[in-house]
PDB file of C-alpha atoms in Angstrom:
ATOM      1  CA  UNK I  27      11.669  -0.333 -24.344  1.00 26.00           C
ATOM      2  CA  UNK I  28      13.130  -0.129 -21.062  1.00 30.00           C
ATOM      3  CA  UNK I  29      15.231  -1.990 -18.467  1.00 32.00           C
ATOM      4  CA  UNK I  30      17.928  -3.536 -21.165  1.00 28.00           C
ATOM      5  CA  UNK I  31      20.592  -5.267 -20.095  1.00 28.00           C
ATOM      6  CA  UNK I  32      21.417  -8.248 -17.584  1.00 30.00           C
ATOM      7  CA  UNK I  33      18.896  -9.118 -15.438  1.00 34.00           C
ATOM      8  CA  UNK I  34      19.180  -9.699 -11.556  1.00 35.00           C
ATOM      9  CA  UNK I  35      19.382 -13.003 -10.259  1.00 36.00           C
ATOM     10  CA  UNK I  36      16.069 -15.145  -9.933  1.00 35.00           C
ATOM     11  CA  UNK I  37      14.552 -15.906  -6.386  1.00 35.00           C
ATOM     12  CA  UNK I  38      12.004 -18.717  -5.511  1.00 34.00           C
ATOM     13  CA  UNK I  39       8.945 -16.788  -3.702  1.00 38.00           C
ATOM     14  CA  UNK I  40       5.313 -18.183  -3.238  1.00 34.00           C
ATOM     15  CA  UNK I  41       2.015 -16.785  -3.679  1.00 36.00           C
ATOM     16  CA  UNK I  42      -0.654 -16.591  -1.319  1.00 35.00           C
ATOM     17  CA  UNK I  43      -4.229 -15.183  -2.752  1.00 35.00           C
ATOM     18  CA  UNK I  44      -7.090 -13.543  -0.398  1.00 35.00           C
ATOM     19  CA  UNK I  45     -10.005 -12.350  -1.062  1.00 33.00           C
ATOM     20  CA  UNK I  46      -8.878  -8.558  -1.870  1.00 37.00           C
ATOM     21  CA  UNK I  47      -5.136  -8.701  -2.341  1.00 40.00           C
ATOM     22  CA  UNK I  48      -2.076 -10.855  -3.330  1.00 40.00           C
ATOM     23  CA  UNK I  49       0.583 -11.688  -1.028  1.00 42.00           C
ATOM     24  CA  UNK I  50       3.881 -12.780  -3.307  1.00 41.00           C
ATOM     25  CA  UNK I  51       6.154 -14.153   0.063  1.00 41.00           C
ATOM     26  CA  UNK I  52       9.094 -13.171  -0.520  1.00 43.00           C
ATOM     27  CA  UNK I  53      12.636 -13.063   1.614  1.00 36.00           C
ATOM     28  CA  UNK I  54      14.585  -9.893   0.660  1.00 35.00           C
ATOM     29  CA  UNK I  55      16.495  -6.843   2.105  1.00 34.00           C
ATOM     30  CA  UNK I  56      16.452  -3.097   3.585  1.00 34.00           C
ATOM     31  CA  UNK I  57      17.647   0.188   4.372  1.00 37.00           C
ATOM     32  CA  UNK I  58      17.436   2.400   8.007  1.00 36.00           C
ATOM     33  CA  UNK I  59      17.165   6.092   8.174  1.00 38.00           C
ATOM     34  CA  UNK I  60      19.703   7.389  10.136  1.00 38.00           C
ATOM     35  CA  UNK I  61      22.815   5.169  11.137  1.00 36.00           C
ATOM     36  CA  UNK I  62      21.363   2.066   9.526  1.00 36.00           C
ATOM     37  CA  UNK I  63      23.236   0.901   6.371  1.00 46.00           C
ATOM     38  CA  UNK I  64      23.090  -3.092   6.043  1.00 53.00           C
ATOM     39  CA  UNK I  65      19.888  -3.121   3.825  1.00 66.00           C
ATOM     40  CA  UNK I  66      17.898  -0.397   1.423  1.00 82.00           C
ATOM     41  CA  UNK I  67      14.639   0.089   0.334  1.00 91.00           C
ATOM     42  CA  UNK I  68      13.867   2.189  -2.358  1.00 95.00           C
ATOM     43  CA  UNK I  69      10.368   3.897  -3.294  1.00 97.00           C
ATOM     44  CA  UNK I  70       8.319   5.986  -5.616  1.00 97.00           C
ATOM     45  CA  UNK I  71       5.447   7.524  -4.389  1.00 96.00           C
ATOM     46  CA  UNK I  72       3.484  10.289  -6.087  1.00 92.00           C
ATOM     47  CA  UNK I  73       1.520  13.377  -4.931  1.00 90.00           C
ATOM     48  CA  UNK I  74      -1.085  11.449  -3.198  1.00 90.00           C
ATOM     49  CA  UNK I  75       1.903   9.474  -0.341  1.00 93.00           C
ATOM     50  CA  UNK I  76       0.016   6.075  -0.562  1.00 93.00           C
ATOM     51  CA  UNK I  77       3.404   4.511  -1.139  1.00 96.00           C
ATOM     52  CA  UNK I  78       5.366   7.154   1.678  1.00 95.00           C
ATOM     53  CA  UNK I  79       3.020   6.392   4.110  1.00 94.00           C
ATOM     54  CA  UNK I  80       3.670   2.545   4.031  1.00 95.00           C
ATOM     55  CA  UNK I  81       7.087   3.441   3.572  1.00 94.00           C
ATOM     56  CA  UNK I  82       7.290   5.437   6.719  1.00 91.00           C
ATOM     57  CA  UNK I  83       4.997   2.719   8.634  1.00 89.00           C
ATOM     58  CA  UNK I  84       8.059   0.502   7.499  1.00 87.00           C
ATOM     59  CA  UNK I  85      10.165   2.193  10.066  1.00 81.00           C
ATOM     60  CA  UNK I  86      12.914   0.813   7.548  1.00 81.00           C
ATOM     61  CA  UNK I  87      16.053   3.051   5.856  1.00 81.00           C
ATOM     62  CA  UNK I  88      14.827   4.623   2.363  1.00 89.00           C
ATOM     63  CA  UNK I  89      15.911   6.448  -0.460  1.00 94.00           C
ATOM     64  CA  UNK I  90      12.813   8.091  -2.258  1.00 96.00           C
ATOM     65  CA  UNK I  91      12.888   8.490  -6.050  1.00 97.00           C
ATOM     66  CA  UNK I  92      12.374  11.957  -7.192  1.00 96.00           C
ATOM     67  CA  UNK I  93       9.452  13.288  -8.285  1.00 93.00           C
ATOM     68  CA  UNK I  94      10.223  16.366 -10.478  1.00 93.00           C
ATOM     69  CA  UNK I  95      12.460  15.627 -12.877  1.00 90.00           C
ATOM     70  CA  UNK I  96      14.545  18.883 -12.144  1.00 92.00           C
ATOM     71  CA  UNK I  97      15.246  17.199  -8.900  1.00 93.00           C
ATOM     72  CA  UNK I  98      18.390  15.779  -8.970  1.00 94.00           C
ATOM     73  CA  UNK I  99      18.580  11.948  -9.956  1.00 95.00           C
ATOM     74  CA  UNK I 100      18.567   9.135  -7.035  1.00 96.00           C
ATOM     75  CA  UNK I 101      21.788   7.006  -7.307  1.00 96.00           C
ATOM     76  CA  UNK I 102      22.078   3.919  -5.532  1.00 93.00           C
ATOM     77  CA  UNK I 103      25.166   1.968  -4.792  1.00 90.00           C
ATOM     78  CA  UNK I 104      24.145  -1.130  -2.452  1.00 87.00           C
ATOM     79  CA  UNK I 105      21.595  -3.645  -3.508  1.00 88.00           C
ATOM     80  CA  UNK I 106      17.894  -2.552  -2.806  1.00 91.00           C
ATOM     81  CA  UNK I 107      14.313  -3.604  -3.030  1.00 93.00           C
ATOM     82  CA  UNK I 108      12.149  -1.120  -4.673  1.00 96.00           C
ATOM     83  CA  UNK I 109       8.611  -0.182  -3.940  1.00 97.00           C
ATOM     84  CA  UNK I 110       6.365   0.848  -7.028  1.00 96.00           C
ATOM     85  CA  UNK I 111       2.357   2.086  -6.896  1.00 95.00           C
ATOM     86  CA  UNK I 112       0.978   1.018 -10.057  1.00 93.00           C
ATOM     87  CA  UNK I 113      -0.477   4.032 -12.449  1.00 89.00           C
ATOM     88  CA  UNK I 114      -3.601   3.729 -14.928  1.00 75.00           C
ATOM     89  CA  UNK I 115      -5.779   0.150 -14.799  1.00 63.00           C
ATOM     90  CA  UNK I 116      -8.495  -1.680 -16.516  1.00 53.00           C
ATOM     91  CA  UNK I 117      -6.089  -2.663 -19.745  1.00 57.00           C
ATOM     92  CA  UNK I 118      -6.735  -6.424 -19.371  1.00 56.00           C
ATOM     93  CA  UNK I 119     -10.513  -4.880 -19.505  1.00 55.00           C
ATOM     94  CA  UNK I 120     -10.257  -2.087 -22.218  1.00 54.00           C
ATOM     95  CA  UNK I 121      -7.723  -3.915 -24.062  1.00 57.00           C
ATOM     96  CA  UNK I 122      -5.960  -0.103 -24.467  1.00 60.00           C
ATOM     97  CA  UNK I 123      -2.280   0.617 -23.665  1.00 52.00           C
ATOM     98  CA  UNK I 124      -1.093   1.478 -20.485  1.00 71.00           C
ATOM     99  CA  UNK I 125       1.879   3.001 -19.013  1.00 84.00           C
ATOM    100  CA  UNK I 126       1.433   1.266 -14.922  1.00 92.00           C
ATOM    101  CA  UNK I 127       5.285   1.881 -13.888  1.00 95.00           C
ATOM    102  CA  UNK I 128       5.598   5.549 -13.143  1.00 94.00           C
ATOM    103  CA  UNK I 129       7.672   7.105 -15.672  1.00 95.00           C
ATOM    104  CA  UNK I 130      10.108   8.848 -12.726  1.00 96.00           C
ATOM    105  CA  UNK I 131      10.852   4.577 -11.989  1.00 97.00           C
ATOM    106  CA  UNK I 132      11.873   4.141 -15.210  1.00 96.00           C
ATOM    107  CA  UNK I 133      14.005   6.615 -15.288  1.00 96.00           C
ATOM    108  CA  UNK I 134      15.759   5.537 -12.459  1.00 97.00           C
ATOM    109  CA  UNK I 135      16.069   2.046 -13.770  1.00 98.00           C
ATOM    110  CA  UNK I 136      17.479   3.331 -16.832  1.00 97.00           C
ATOM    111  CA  UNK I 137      20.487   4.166 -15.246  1.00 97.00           C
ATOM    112  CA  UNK I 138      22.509   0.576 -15.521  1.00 97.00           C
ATOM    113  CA  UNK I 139      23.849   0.545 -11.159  1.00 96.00           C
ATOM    114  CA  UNK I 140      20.518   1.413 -10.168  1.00 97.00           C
ATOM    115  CA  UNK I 141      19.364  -1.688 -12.257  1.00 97.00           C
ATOM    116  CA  UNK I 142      21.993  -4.259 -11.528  1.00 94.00           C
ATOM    117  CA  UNK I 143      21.303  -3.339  -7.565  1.00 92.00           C
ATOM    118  CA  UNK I 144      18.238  -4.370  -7.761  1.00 93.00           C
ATOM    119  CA  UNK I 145      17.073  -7.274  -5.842  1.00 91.00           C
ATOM    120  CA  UNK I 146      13.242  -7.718  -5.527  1.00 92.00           C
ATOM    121  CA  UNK I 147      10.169  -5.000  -6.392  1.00 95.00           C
ATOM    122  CA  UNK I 148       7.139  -4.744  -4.142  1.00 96.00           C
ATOM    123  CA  UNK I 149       4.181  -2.970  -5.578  1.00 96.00           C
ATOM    124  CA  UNK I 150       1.085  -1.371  -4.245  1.00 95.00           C
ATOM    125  CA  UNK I 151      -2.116  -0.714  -6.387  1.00 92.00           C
ATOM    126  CA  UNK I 152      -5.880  -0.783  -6.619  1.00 91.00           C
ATOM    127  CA  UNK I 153      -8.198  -3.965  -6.293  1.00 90.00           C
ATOM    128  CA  UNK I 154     -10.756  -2.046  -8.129  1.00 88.00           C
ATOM    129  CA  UNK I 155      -8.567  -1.894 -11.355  1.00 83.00           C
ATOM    130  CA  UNK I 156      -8.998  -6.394 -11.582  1.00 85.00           C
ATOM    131  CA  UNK I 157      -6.709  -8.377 -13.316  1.00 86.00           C
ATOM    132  CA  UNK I 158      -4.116  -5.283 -12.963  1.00 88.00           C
ATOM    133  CA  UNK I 159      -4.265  -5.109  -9.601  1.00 91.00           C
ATOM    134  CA  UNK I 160      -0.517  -4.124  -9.020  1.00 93.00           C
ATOM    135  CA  UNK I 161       0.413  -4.280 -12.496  1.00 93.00           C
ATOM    136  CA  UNK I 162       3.764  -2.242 -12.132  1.00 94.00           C
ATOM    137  CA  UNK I 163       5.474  -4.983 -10.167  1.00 95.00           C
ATOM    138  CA  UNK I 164       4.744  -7.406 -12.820  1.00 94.00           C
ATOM    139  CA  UNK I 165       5.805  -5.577 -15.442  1.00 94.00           C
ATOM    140  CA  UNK I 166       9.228  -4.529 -13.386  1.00 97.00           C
ATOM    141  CA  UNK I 167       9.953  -8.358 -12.398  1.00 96.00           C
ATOM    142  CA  UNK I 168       9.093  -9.565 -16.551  1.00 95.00           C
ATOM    143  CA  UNK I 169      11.537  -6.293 -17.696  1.00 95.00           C
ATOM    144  CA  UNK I 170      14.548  -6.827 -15.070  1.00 95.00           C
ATOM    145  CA  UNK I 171      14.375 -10.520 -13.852  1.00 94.00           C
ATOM    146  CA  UNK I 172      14.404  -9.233 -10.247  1.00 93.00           C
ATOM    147  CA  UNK I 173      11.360 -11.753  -8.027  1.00 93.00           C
ATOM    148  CA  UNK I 174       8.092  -9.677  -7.139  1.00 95.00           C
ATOM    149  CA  UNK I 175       8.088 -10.041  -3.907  1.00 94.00           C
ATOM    150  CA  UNK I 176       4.639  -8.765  -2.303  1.00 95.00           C
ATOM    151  CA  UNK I 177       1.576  -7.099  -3.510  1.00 95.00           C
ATOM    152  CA  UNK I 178      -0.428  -4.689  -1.315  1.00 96.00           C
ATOM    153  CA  UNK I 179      -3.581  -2.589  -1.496  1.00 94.00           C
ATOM    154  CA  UNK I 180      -3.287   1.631  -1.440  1.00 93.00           C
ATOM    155  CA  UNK I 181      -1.381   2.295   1.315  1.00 92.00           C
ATOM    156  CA  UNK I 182      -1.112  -1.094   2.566  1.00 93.00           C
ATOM    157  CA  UNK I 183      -2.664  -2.542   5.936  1.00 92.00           C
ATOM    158  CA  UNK I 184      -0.926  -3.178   9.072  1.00 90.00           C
ATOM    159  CA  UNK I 185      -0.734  -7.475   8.332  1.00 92.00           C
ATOM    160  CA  UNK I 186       1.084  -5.424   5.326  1.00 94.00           C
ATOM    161  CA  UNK I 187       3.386  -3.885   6.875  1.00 93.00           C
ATOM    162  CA  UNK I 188       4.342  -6.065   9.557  1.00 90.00           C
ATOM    163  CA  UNK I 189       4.852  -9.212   6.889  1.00 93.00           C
ATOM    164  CA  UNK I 190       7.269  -7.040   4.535  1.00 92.00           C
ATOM    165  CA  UNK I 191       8.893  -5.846   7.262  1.00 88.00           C
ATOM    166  CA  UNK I 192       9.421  -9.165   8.913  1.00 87.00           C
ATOM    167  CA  UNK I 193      10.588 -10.566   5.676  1.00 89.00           C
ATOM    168  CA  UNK I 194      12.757  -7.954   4.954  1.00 85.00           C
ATOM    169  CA  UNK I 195      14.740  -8.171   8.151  1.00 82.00           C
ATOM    170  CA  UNK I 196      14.693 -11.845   8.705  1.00 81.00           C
ATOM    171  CA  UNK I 197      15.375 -13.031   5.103  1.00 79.00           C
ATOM    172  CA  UNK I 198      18.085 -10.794   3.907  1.00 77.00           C
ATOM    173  CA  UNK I 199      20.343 -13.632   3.515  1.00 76.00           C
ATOM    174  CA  UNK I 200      18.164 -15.329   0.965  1.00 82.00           C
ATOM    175  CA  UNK I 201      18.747 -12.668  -1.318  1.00 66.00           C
ATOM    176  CA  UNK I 202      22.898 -12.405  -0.034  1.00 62.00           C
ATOM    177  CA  UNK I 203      22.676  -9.280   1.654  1.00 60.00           C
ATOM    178  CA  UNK I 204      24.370  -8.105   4.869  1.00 63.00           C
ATOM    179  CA  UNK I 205      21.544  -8.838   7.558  1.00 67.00           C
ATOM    180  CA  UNK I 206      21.051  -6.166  10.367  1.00 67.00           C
ATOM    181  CA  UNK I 207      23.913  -5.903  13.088  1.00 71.00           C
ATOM    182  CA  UNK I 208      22.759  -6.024  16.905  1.00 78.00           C
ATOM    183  CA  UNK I 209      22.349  -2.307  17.224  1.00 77.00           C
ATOM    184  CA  UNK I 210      20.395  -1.831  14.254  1.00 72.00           C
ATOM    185  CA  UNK I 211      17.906  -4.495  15.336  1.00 74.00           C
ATOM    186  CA  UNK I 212      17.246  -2.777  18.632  1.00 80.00           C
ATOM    187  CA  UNK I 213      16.699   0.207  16.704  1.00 78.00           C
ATOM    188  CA  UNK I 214      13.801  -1.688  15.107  1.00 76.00           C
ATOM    189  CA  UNK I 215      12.442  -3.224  17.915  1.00 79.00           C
ATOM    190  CA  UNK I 216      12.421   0.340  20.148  1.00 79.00           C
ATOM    191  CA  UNK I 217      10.335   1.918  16.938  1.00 73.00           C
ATOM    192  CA  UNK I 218       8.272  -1.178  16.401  1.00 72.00           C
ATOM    193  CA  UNK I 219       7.504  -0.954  20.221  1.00 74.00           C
ATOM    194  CA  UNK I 220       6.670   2.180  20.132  1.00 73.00           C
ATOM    195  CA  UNK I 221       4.972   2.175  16.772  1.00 67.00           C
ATOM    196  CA  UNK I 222       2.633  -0.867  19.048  1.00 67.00           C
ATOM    197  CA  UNK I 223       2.441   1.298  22.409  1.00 68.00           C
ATOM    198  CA  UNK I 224       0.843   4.054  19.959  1.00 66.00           C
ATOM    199  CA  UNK I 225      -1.521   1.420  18.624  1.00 64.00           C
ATOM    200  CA  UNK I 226      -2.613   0.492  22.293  1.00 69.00           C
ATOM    201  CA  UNK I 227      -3.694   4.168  23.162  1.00 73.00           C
ATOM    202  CA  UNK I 228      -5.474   4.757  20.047  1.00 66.00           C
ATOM    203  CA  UNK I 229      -7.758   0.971  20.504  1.00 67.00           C
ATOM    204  CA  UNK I 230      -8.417   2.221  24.224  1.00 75.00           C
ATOM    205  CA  UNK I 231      -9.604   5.722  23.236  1.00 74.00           C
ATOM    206  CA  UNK I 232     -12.165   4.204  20.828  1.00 70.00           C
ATOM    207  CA  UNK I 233     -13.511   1.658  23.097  1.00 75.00           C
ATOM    208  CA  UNK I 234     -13.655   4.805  25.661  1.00 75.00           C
ATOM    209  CA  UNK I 235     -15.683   6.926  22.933  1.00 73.00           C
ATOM    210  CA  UNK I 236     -17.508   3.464  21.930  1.00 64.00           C
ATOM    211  CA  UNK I 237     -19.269   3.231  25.221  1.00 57.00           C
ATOM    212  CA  UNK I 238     -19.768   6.681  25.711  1.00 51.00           C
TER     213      UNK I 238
END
């Protein structure tokens, strides 16, 4: 068994259901690259980068969880929220056992600060795998206490990343963390405005191909 020992505080969150995906609304925290330091997100993302890739659409500070364990162990010493793909699927189906929180997260929940720091888990997965769509996060919330916060699909869809982002930056009291200082926020605004300008070219070179 894993993840012994006091559990993080509990956090009301709702549940919105669609037709592919669950949205768990949450209200938590993050972490900027660079001179950003109020909030922290940490991740786990394996060889495939579903989970870097929404990570990095984030535009938020991260700390990435090794993934060779002779790479030298993540230690974290504010409070984070963590974001998990799920591994394996179909055990609600198959009935056999399986292992859906990567075994490099557990290992870095192990470790009692990295625990106790932990405020909320977002986790990405596969619709095709049912009932354990996203499994990890639920099995991370039931083992630590900490609220699951938000569910997405793969590598997560731009209404994705926009609403965890959003979240994370406006709500970061709800969970007591420091919320963003001026300059960080118009860090976040210049990338999210360019991260939109990008968007713009890329629609108008389509509908310039489309008509072609």
């Amino acid at each position: 068994m894993f993840l012994s020992g006091a559990p993080a505080r509990h956090h009301r969150h709702l549940v919105r259901q669609s037709a592919s995906r669950v949205h768990v609304h949450f209200f938590v925290h993050v972490h900027f690259r660079g001179q950003l330091s109020a909030m922290l997100v940490v991740y786990f993302s394996s060889a495939t980068g579903n989970t870097h890739r929404f990570v990095e659409k984030l535009g938020l500070p991260s700390a990435r969880i090794p993934l060779r364990r002779t790479d030298a162990p993540l230690k974290v010493d504010q409070p984070y929220v963590l974001i998990c793909p799920t591994y394996g699927g179909g055990v609600s189906l198959n009935h056999e056992n399986s292992r859906p929180v990567p075994v490099q997260v557990i290992r870095f929940l192990n470790d009692e600060t990295n625990r106790n720091l932990l405020r909320g888990v977002i986790a990405g997965g596969n619709s095709n795998f049912g009932p354990d769509f996203c499994r990890a996060g639920d099995a991370i919330a039931a083992k630590t206490g900490a609220p699951f916060l938000y569910r997405f699909e793969l590598m997560g869809s731009e209404e994705d990343v926009e609403t965890v982002r959003e979240n994370l930056v406006g709500n970061a009291h709800k969970l007591g963390l420091e919320p963003l200082t001026a300059h960080e926020r118009e860090v976040l605004e210049a990338r999210r405005a360019e991260t939109s300008e990008s968007a713009l070219r890329l629609d108008r070179l389509r509908a310039r191909y489309h008509t072609v």
